[in-house]
Coordinates of C-alpha atoms and ligand atoms in Angstrom, one line a residue:
M1 CA 44.9 173.5 -224.9
F2 CA 45.9 177.1 -225.2
F3 CA 48.2 178.2 -227.7
F4 CA 49.1 181.9 -229.1
G5 CA 49.9 183.6 -233.0
V6 CA 48.3 181.4 -235.5
M7 CA 47.5 178.4 -233.3
E8 CA 44.7 177.3 -232.0
V9 CA 43.3 179.4 -229.0
Q10 CA 40.6 177.8 -227.3
T11 CA 38.8 179.9 -225.0
K12 CA 37.7 183.6 -225.9
Y13 CA 38.1 186.7 -224.2
I14 CA 35.9 189.5 -223.7
F15 CA 37.7 192.4 -221.4
V16 CA 35.0 195.6 -220.1
T17 CA 37.0 198.7 -219.6
G18 CA 35.0 201.1 -218.1
G19 CA 35.0 205.5 -219.3
V20 CA 33.4 208.7 -217.8
T21 CA 32.6 208.0 -214.3
S22 CA 33.2 205.3 -211.8
S23 CA 30.3 202.8 -209.7
L24 CA 28.9 202.4 -213.9
G25 CA 27.8 199.6 -212.9
K26 CA 30.3 197.3 -215.0
G27 CA 30.0 194.2 -212.6
I28 CA 26.4 193.7 -213.0
I29 CA 26.9 194.0 -216.9
S30 CA 30.0 191.5 -216.9
A31 CA 27.9 189.8 -214.6
S32 CA 25.0 189.5 -217.1
L33 CA 27.0 189.3 -219.8
G34 CA 28.0 186.4 -218.5
K35 CA 24.6 185.0 -217.7
L36 CA 23.1 184.9 -220.9
L37 CA 26.3 183.4 -222.8
Q38 CA 26.1 180.3 -219.9
A39 CA 22.1 180.5 -221.2
V40 CA 23.2 179.2 -224.7
G41 CA 25.6 176.9 -222.7
F42 CA 28.8 178.2 -222.7
S43 CA 31.3 177.8 -219.4
V44 CA 31.8 181.0 -218.6
S45 CA 34.2 183.0 -216.1
I46 CA 34.4 186.4 -214.8
Q47 CA 37.9 187.7 -213.2
K48 CA 38.6 191.4 -212.0
F49 CA 41.7 193.2 -212.5
D50 CA 41.4 196.2 -209.8
P51 CA 44.2 199.2 -210.2
Y52 CA 44.9 199.7 -206.4
I53 CA 47.9 198.6 -204.7
N54 CA 46.9 197.3 -201.8
V55 CA 47.7 193.8 -202.5
D56 CA 43.7 192.3 -201.4
P57 CA 40.9 194.5 -200.4
G58 CA 41.4 192.3 -197.3
T59 CA 42.7 195.1 -195.1
L60 CA 40.5 197.8 -196.8
N61 CA 38.1 199.9 -194.2
P62 CA 34.3 198.8 -196.0
Y63 CA 33.9 202.3 -195.9
E64 CA 36.6 202.1 -198.8
H65 CA 35.2 199.8 -200.9
G66 CA 32.4 197.9 -199.5
E67 CA 32.6 194.5 -198.6
C68 CA 35.2 191.7 -199.1
F69 CA 33.9 189.1 -200.6
V70 CA 36.0 185.7 -199.7
T71 CA 36.0 182.8 -201.8
D72 CA 36.3 179.2 -201.0
D73 CA 40.1 179.2 -201.2
G74 CA 40.2 181.7 -198.9
A75 CA 40.7 184.6 -201.1
E76 CA 39.7 188.3 -200.0
T77 CA 38.3 189.7 -202.9
D78 CA 36.4 192.5 -204.7
L79 CA 32.6 192.9 -204.1
D80 CA 31.9 192.2 -208.3
L81 CA 32.8 188.7 -207.3
G82 CA 30.2 188.4 -205.0
H83 CA 27.5 189.7 -208.5
Y84 CA 29.5 187.0 -210.7
E85 CA 28.7 184.1 -208.6
R86 CA 25.4 185.1 -207.2
F87 CA 24.5 185.7 -211.3
L88 CA 26.0 182.4 -212.5
D89 CA 26.1 179.9 -209.9
I90 CA 29.5 179.4 -210.1
R91 CA 32.6 179.8 -207.6
T92 CA 35.2 181.6 -208.0
S93 CA 38.9 181.9 -206.5
Q94 CA 42.1 183.9 -205.8
S95 CA 42.6 184.2 -209.6
N96 CA 39.4 185.9 -210.1
N97 CA 40.5 188.9 -208.6
V98 CA 43.7 190.6 -209.1
T99 CA 45.4 193.7 -208.3
T100 CA 47.7 195.9 -209.0
G101 CA 50.0 195.2 -205.8
R102 CA 49.3 191.3 -206.3
I103 CA 50.8 191.9 -209.6
Y104 CA 54.1 194.2 -208.8
F105 CA 54.3 191.8 -205.1
N106 CA 54.6 188.9 -207.6
V107 CA 57.1 190.7 -209.7
I108 CA 59.0 192.2 -207.3
S109 CA 59.6 188.5 -205.7
K110 CA 60.8 187.2 -209.3
E111 CA 63.1 189.8 -209.2
R112 CA 64.5 189.0 -206.0
K113 CA 64.9 184.9 -207.0
G114 CA 66.8 186.2 -209.9
N115 CA 64.2 185.1 -212.8
Y116 CA 65.0 187.8 -214.8
L117 CA 68.2 186.7 -215.5
G118 CA 69.9 190.4 -214.7
K119 CA 67.6 192.1 -216.7
T120 CA 66.2 195.3 -215.7
V121 CA 62.9 194.8 -214.6
Q122 CA 60.5 197.5 -216.0
V123 CA 56.9 198.0 -216.6
I124 CA 56.6 196.9 -220.0
P125 CA 57.5 194.0 -220.8
H126 CA 57.5 192.6 -217.3
I127 CA 54.1 194.2 -215.4
T128 CA 53.0 193.7 -218.4
D129 CA 53.5 190.3 -218.9
E130 CA 52.8 189.6 -215.8
I131 CA 48.9 190.9 -215.9
K132 CA 48.8 189.3 -219.2
E133 CA 49.7 185.8 -217.3
N134 CA 47.0 186.5 -215.1
F135 CA 44.9 186.9 -217.5
Y136 CA 45.5 183.5 -219.4
Q137 CA 45.6 181.9 -216.1
L138 CA 41.6 180.6 -215.8
G139 CA 41.7 179.8 -220.0
K140 CA 44.9 177.7 -219.3
T141 CA 43.0 175.6 -217.0
G142 CA 40.9 174.4 -220.1
Q143 CA 37.4 175.0 -218.3
Y144 CA 35.8 177.5 -219.9
D145 CA 34.8 178.9 -223.0
I146 CA 34.6 182.2 -222.6
I147 CA 36.7 184.6 -219.6
I148 CA 35.0 188.0 -219.0
T149 CA 37.9 190.3 -217.5
E150 CA 36.6 193.2 -216.1
I151 CA 39.1 195.9 -215.2
G152 CA 38.6 198.0 -212.4
G153 CA 38.9 202.2 -212.3
C154 CA 38.2 204.4 -215.5
V155 CA 40.2 204.4 -218.8
G156 CA 42.4 207.6 -218.4
D157 CA 43.2 206.6 -215.1
I158 CA 47.3 206.7 -214.2
E159 CA 47.0 203.6 -212.5
S160 CA 44.9 201.4 -215.4
L161 CA 47.7 202.1 -217.8
P162 CA 49.9 199.2 -216.9
F163 CA 46.0 196.8 -217.3
I164 CA 45.0 198.8 -220.7
E165 CA 48.1 197.7 -222.2
S166 CA 47.9 194.9 -221.4
V167 CA 44.4 194.2 -222.6
R168 CA 45.9 195.8 -225.9
Q169 CA 48.4 193.1 -226.6
A170 CA 46.2 190.4 -225.4
R171 CA 44.0 191.1 -228.2
W172 CA 47.2 191.6 -230.5
E173 CA 48.3 188.3 -229.6
L174 CA 45.0 186.0 -228.9
G175 CA 43.6 188.1 -232.4
A176 CA 40.5 190.0 -233.4
N177 CA 37.7 186.9 -233.3
N178 CA 39.3 185.3 -230.2
A179 CA 38.8 188.9 -228.3
I180 CA 36.9 191.6 -227.8
V181 CA 36.6 194.8 -225.5
I182 CA 33.5 196.4 -224.4
H183 CA 33.8 199.9 -223.2
L184 CA 31.2 201.0 -220.8
T185 CA 30.4 204.4 -220.6
L186 CA 27.7 206.9 -219.2
L187 CA 25.3 209.6 -221.1
P188 CA 24.3 212.2 -218.9
Y189 CA 21.3 213.7 -219.9
L190 CA 21.0 217.0 -219.4
K191 CA 17.6 218.5 -218.4
K192 CA 17.4 221.8 -219.0
A193 CA 18.6 220.9 -222.3
G194 CA 16.2 217.6 -222.6
E195 CA 18.9 215.9 -224.1
L196 CA 21.1 213.0 -224.0
K197 CA 24.9 213.9 -224.3
T198 CA 27.3 212.0 -225.9
K199 CA 30.6 213.9 -225.9
P200 CA 32.3 212.3 -222.8
T201 CA 31.6 208.9 -224.6
Q202 CA 33.0 210.0 -227.6
H203 CA 36.2 211.1 -225.4
S204 CA 36.6 208.5 -223.0
V205 CA 36.4 206.2 -226.5
K206 CA 39.2 208.5 -228.2
T207 CA 41.3 208.2 -225.0
L208 CA 41.3 204.3 -225.3
L209 CA 42.5 204.7 -228.8
E210 CA 45.4 206.8 -228.1
A211 CA 46.0 203.8 -226.1
G212 CA 45.9 201.9 -229.3
I213 CA 42.2 200.6 -228.3
Q214 CA 39.0 200.3 -230.4
P215 CA 36.2 199.6 -228.2
D216 CA 34.2 196.7 -230.2
I217 CA 31.2 196.9 -228.4
L218 CA 29.6 200.6 -226.0
V219 CA 27.3 199.6 -223.7
C220 CA 25.9 203.1 -222.5
R221 CA 24.5 203.9 -219.4
T222 CA 21.9 206.5 -219.4
E223 CA 18.5 206.9 -217.3
Q224 CA 16.3 207.3 -220.8
R225 CA 15.9 206.0 -223.9
I226 CA 18.8 206.1 -226.6
P227 CA 16.7 207.8 -229.7
S228 CA 18.2 206.3 -233.1
D229 CA 20.2 209.8 -233.9
I230 CA 22.3 209.9 -230.5
R231 CA 22.9 206.0 -231.3
K232 CA 24.4 206.5 -235.3
K233 CA 26.3 209.5 -233.4
L234 CA 27.6 207.4 -231.2
S235 CA 28.1 205.1 -233.9
L236 CA 30.3 207.5 -236.3
F237 CA 32.2 209.3 -234.0
C238 CA 33.2 205.9 -231.8
N239 CA 34.0 203.7 -235.1
V240 CA 31.6 201.4 -233.5
D241 CA 28.8 199.7 -235.8
I242 CA 25.6 201.1 -235.1
K243 CA 24.3 197.7 -233.8
S244 CA 27.1 197.4 -231.1
V245 CA 25.9 200.5 -229.2
I246 CA 23.9 198.9 -226.3
E247 CA 21.5 200.7 -224.6
A248 CA 22.0 199.8 -220.6
I249 CA 18.7 201.8 -218.9
D250 CA 18.4 202.4 -215.1
A251 CA 16.6 199.0 -214.2
D252 CA 14.3 198.1 -211.0
T253 CA 16.7 195.8 -210.2
I254 CA 20.6 194.7 -210.8
Y255 CA 18.3 191.0 -211.8
D256 CA 16.9 192.5 -214.6
V257 CA 20.2 193.5 -216.3
P258 CA 20.5 190.2 -218.0
L259 CA 16.6 190.3 -219.8
L260 CA 17.3 194.6 -220.9
M261 CA 20.8 193.3 -222.2
R262 CA 19.7 190.2 -224.1
K263 CA 16.5 192.7 -226.1
E264 CA 19.7 195.0 -226.7
N265 CA 20.6 191.4 -228.2
L266 CA 24.1 191.7 -226.1
D267 CA 24.6 188.5 -226.2
Q268 CA 24.4 187.4 -229.9
I269 CA 26.7 190.8 -230.9
V270 CA 29.1 189.3 -228.5
L271 CA 28.6 185.7 -230.4
D272 CA 29.0 187.0 -233.4
K273 CA 32.2 189.3 -233.1
L274 CA 34.2 185.8 -231.2
R275 CA 32.9 183.7 -234.4
L276 CA 30.7 181.4 -232.0
T277 CA 27.4 179.6 -232.7
P278 CA 25.3 179.4 -229.3
K279 CA 25.3 176.0 -228.3
R280 CA 21.5 175.3 -227.2
K281 CA 18.4 178.2 -227.6
T282 CA 18.4 180.3 -224.5
D283 CA 17.3 178.8 -221.4
L284 CA 16.3 181.9 -219.1
D285 CA 13.4 179.9 -217.4
E286 CA 14.8 179.9 -214.4
W287 CA 15.7 183.0 -213.8
K288 CA 12.6 184.6 -215.2
D289 CA 11.0 182.5 -212.3
F290 CA 13.0 184.1 -210.1
L291 CA 12.0 187.5 -211.3
G292 CA 8.4 186.9 -211.7
H293 CA 8.5 185.8 -208.1
L294 CA 11.0 188.6 -206.4
K295 CA 8.0 191.0 -208.1
N296 CA 4.8 189.6 -207.2
P297 CA 5.3 189.0 -203.2
T298 CA 2.1 187.9 -201.7
D299 CA 4.1 188.7 -198.1
E300 CA 5.9 191.4 -196.7
V301 CA 8.6 191.3 -193.3
S302 CA 10.7 194.1 -192.2
I303 CA 14.0 192.8 -190.7
A304 CA 16.7 194.7 -188.8
V305 CA 19.6 194.5 -190.3
V306 CA 21.9 195.9 -187.3
G307 CA 25.4 196.9 -187.9
K308 CA 28.3 200.1 -188.0
Y309 CA 28.8 200.6 -191.4
V310 CA 25.2 201.2 -192.2
E311 CA 25.6 204.4 -194.2
L312 CA 26.7 202.7 -196.5
P313 CA 24.9 199.5 -198.0
D314 CA 27.8 198.0 -199.6
A315 CA 29.6 197.5 -196.8
Y316 CA 26.8 194.3 -196.6
K317 CA 26.3 194.4 -200.7
S318 CA 26.1 190.0 -200.0
I319 CA 24.1 190.4 -196.8
A320 CA 21.4 192.4 -199.3
E321 CA 21.1 190.3 -201.7
S322 CA 20.7 187.0 -199.9
F323 CA 17.7 188.7 -198.9
V324 CA 16.8 189.5 -202.2
H325 CA 16.9 185.7 -203.3
A326 CA 14.8 184.4 -200.2
S327 CA 12.5 186.8 -200.7
A328 CA 11.8 185.7 -204.1
R329 CA 12.1 181.8 -202.7
T330 CA 9.4 183.1 -199.8
E331 CA 7.3 185.4 -202.2
C332 CA 7.8 187.1 -199.5
K333 CA 9.1 190.9 -199.6
V334 CA 12.2 191.6 -197.2
N335 CA 12.2 195.6 -196.2
V336 CA 15.3 195.9 -194.9
Q337 CA 15.5 198.6 -192.3
W338 CA 19.5 199.2 -191.6
V339 CA 20.0 200.0 -188.4
S340 CA 23.4 201.6 -186.8
S341 CA 24.3 199.3 -183.6
E342 CA 26.2 202.8 -182.1
D343 CA 22.7 204.0 -181.9
L344 CA 21.1 201.3 -180.3
D345 CA 22.7 202.7 -177.6
N346 CA 19.9 204.4 -176.5
D347 CA 16.6 203.4 -175.4
K348 CA 14.2 204.3 -177.7
L349 CA 15.8 203.0 -180.8
L350 CA 16.2 199.8 -179.1
R351 CA 13.1 200.2 -178.6
S352 CA 12.0 200.7 -182.4
L353 CA 13.3 197.4 -182.6
A354 CA 9.4 196.3 -181.9
N355 CA 8.8 196.8 -184.8
M356 CA 10.8 194.4 -186.5
D357 CA 9.8 190.7 -187.9
G358 CA 13.2 189.7 -187.5
I359 CA 17.2 190.9 -186.3
L360 CA 19.7 190.3 -188.2
V361 CA 23.7 192.0 -186.4
A362 CA 25.9 192.1 -188.9
P363 CA 29.6 191.0 -189.4
G364 CA 32.6 193.5 -188.0
F365 CA 35.5 194.2 -186.0
G366 CA 36.4 196.2 -183.3
E367 CA 34.7 197.8 -180.9
R368 CA 32.7 200.8 -182.0
G369 CA 28.6 200.1 -181.4
I370 CA 29.3 196.8 -179.7
E371 CA 27.1 197.5 -177.2
G372 CA 24.4 198.2 -179.6
K373 CA 24.8 195.0 -181.2
I374 CA 24.8 192.8 -178.0
S375 CA 21.5 195.0 -176.8
A376 CA 20.4 194.5 -180.2
V377 CA 20.8 190.4 -179.7
G378 CA 18.8 190.9 -175.9
F379 CA 16.1 192.6 -177.6
A380 CA 15.4 189.4 -179.9
R381 CA 16.1 186.9 -177.3
R382 CA 13.8 188.7 -174.8
N383 CA 10.7 189.2 -177.1
Q384 CA 11.0 186.2 -179.0
I385 CA 11.7 187.7 -181.9
P386 CA 13.3 185.9 -185.0
F387 CA 17.3 186.4 -184.8
F388 CA 20.1 185.6 -186.9
G389 CA 23.5 186.8 -185.5
I390 CA 26.5 186.6 -188.5
C391 CA 30.3 186.4 -187.7
L392 CA 30.5 189.1 -185.2
G393 CA 26.9 189.2 -185.3
M394 CA 26.8 185.3 -183.6
Q395 CA 29.9 186.4 -181.3
C396 CA 28.0 188.6 -179.5
A397 CA 24.7 186.6 -178.9
V398 CA 27.2 184.2 -176.8
I399 CA 28.5 187.7 -175.1
E400 CA 24.8 188.6 -174.4
F401 CA 24.1 185.2 -173.1
G402 CA 27.3 184.8 -171.1
R403 CA 26.1 188.1 -169.0
N404 CA 22.5 188.1 -169.0
V405 CA 21.4 183.9 -169.0
L406 CA 24.7 183.1 -167.1
G407 CA 25.3 186.2 -164.9
L408 CA 29.0 186.5 -166.2
T409 CA 28.2 190.1 -166.5
D410 CA 31.8 190.7 -168.0
A411 CA 31.7 188.3 -170.4
H412 CA 33.1 189.6 -174.0
S413 CA 35.4 189.2 -176.5
T414 CA 39.4 189.4 -176.1
E415 CA 39.2 191.8 -179.3
M416 CA 37.1 194.1 -177.2
R417 CA 38.3 194.2 -173.9
P418 CA 41.8 191.6 -173.5
D419 CA 42.0 191.4 -170.1
T420 CA 38.1 190.2 -169.1
P421 CA 38.4 187.8 -166.4
N422 CA 35.1 185.7 -168.8
P423 CA 36.2 186.0 -172.3
V424 CA 33.9 183.8 -173.8
I425 CA 35.4 184.3 -177.4
D426 CA 38.8 184.7 -177.8
L427 CA 41.6 184.6 -180.2
M428 CA 42.1 181.6 -182.0
K429 CA 45.3 179.5 -181.2
E430 CA 46.7 180.1 -184.7
Q431 CA 46.2 183.6 -184.4
Q432 CA 48.0 184.0 -181.5
N433 CA 51.5 184.9 -182.5
L434 CA 50.5 186.6 -185.9
T435 CA 51.9 190.0 -186.7
D436 CA 51.0 190.7 -190.3
K437 CA 47.5 191.9 -190.9
G438 CA 46.6 191.1 -194.6
G439 CA 45.6 187.5 -195.8
T440 CA 46.0 186.3 -192.2
M441 CA 42.9 185.4 -190.7
R442 CA 40.9 181.8 -190.7
L443 CA 39.8 182.7 -194.3
G444 CA 37.7 180.5 -196.7
A445 CA 35.1 177.5 -196.9
Y446 CA 35.5 174.8 -193.9
P447 CA 33.0 171.8 -193.4
C448 CA 31.2 172.3 -190.0
D449 CA 28.9 168.7 -188.5
L450 CA 25.9 169.8 -187.4
K451 CA 24.2 168.2 -184.6
K452 CA 20.8 165.9 -184.9
G453 CA 17.7 166.7 -183.7
S454 CA 19.1 170.8 -184.3
M455 CA 17.2 173.8 -186.4
A456 CA 21.1 173.7 -188.2
E457 CA 20.1 170.2 -189.1
Q458 CA 16.9 170.5 -190.1
I459 CA 17.1 173.7 -192.3
Y460 CA 20.6 173.1 -194.1
N461 CA 19.0 169.0 -194.4
T462 CA 22.0 167.6 -194.4
S463 CA 24.6 166.3 -191.7
Q464 CA 27.6 168.0 -192.7
I465 CA 27.9 171.4 -194.4
K466 CA 31.1 173.5 -195.8
E467 CA 30.5 177.4 -194.9
R468 CA 33.0 180.4 -195.6
H469 CA 35.2 181.4 -192.8
R470 CA 36.6 184.7 -192.4
H471 CA 37.6 185.9 -188.3
R472 CA 40.3 185.9 -186.0
Y473 CA 38.2 185.1 -182.6
E474 CA 35.9 182.0 -182.0
F475 CA 34.0 180.7 -179.1
N476 CA 36.2 179.5 -176.3
N477 CA 34.8 176.0 -175.7
L478 CA 35.6 176.2 -171.9
Y479 CA 32.1 178.1 -171.4
L480 CA 29.9 174.8 -173.6
K481 CA 29.2 173.0 -170.8
A482 CA 27.5 176.0 -169.2
Y483 CA 26.0 177.4 -172.3
E484 CA 24.9 174.2 -173.0
Q485 CA 22.8 173.3 -169.2
A486 CA 21.9 176.8 -169.7
G487 CA 20.0 176.3 -173.3
M488 CA 22.0 177.7 -176.1
I489 CA 23.8 174.4 -177.7
A490 CA 26.5 174.4 -180.2
S491 CA 24.6 173.0 -183.0
G492 CA 27.6 172.6 -185.8
V493 CA 31.2 172.3 -185.0
N494 CA 34.5 172.0 -187.1
P495 CA 35.3 168.2 -187.0
E496 CA 38.7 169.0 -187.3
Q497 CA 39.4 171.6 -184.8
N498 CA 36.1 171.3 -182.7
L499 CA 35.7 174.8 -183.3
V500 CA 32.0 176.1 -182.5
E501 CA 30.5 177.0 -185.8
I502 CA 26.6 177.3 -185.3
M503 CA 25.4 178.4 -181.9
E504 CA 21.0 178.4 -181.3
I505 CA 18.9 178.3 -178.9
P506 CA 16.5 175.5 -179.0
S507 CA 13.2 177.2 -177.0
H508 CA 13.4 180.5 -179.0
P509 CA 11.0 180.0 -182.1
F510 CA 14.3 181.5 -184.2
F511 CA 17.7 182.2 -182.6
V512 CA 20.9 181.2 -184.6
G513 CA 24.6 182.5 -184.5
V514 CA 26.7 181.5 -187.1
Q515 CA 30.6 182.0 -187.1
Y516 CA 30.7 182.0 -190.8
H517 CA 29.7 183.7 -193.4
P518 CA 26.6 182.1 -195.3
E519 CA 25.8 185.4 -197.4
L520 CA 28.7 184.7 -199.1
K521 CA 27.2 181.5 -200.5
S522 CA 23.5 182.6 -201.5
T523 CA 23.0 182.6 -205.3
V524 CA 19.6 183.7 -207.5
L525 CA 19.0 180.0 -207.8
R526 CA 20.4 178.9 -205.1
P527 CA 19.3 181.4 -202.2
H528 CA 21.0 180.2 -199.1
P529 CA 18.7 178.0 -196.4
I530 CA 19.3 179.9 -193.2
F531 CA 17.9 183.4 -195.4
V532 CA 14.9 181.4 -196.2
R533 CA 14.2 179.9 -192.9
F534 CA 15.0 183.7 -191.4
V535 CA 12.4 185.2 -193.4
Q536 CA 9.9 182.4 -193.1
K537 CA 9.9 182.6 -189.5
A538 CA 10.1 186.4 -189.4
L539 CA 6.8 186.1 -191.3
E540 CA 5.3 183.5 -189.2
Y541 CA 6.2 186.2 -186.1
K542 CA 4.4 189.0 -187.9
K543 CA 1.0 186.7 -188.2
T544 CA 1.1 185.9 -184.4
K545 CA 1.5 189.1 -183.6
Q546 CA -1.1 190.3 -185.5
N547 CA -3.6 187.7 -184.4
Ligands
LIG601 N1 35.6 190.4 -185.5 C1 35.2 189.3 -185.2 C2 36.5 187.9 -185.6 O1 37.8 188.9 -186.1 C3 34.3 188.8 -186.0 C4 34.7 189.0 -187.3 C5 33.8 189.1 -188.8 O2 32.4 188.9 -188.3 N2 34.2 188.6 -190.0 O3 36.4 186.8 -185.2

């Protein structure tokens, strides 16, 4: 149940704001706190409110905003939701990511329907009411003890003002023991002065205070340990008790952050402020095991990830993290080499792939770099190097096989060459008459039947799976017979629409292409089985090379 004012409120709310600069890692801090609260028995979800006007990040170029993370229910969301899922092993949904664009979209739709009964529709109260309604949506399901809400952007930005005002109102409505605000800030270190500086934090807290919000806890990103006189200073000038000045020192891996936050007692301080008592003794055993394996590998492999957004590793965040999870599980360190598919047109670079123990061709859109990706697949196929293709990577594998094994020299995807005589990858029927770009791809989780005796079935060890999608094009079934006769089989098929989801070459040591995005479901405690097998196969391959 969910009531306001003097009545009972069961769900507790933690709002996380940021100051001084962006990219301080609010998502990681939120996910780490969520993990710690989960470890003492609370059910936790995390949501992110982003101040930009796009209705969702689905239409954003990865260079703008990093990877677009897709949830089971087909929402295209901010990449921080990936961290929430990977840390907490929970599933998020559309409700976990709301942008200014969506808020305005909802308010304007309501206005058009006449829901505001002739009133002038304004930022206050209509936009802020809509924001608050969305703040409370997950809490109202009654499934969670605690909801952590991360507010994107920086305090003081013009565009975050309505969110900050809504946090102020929400805290007032919910009451001090039911809602707290954590402010994440930066303490820059001035080498010449040999000092950590508190002024930017003081200013950013002042900006919050002007908006009517006194932060309960300060989490301070820093490259150096925070001496006690600096903690005292922060406490005094920001009205935050000294225990609640938390040091967030740079970590070796993001997965260390929950333990570092625990050392600083962040979980206990939060629980005290929310008047909660732990439901059980902290259980982080599995997490610590994971870190132990991650940090003490017995082997190591090099894997090339071929894509066109490689200058910005955030564009492939979930793939990078899936390798981290798989490397802990296999105790085999994975050195990911990011290879730009545009450079692969050049023979020399293509030959440099020979030093790799595995090749992954990444997801993507559009023509740029496509031939390099196709060449990379051919290189892996001919040289028996373990190959893993994801989404566009799988489509490239199909094109390469069509051209070089079936002899269809003009085989292509109609995404790149609409008039190709051999459209081995073609637009899905449902996509043909669509004109809007936002939210119209095949999105979210769909079932997939695995072929008996296939590599896919062995890897998953089950006959049906559900994986997440984000694409418009698909394998053209008119060619399926020819492919299968020539040795590339469809080992995973969507049972409802007969869409090919997995292609593999059984005669190759490891050659698997998937139309879906397995990287979106890999978590710390449940690494994705294809990534795990891929790393194992890469290691096997490396060992045979050495013999
Ligand atoms: N561009 C391809 C499609 O739309 C692949 C998409 C992807 O890799 N996510 O089908």
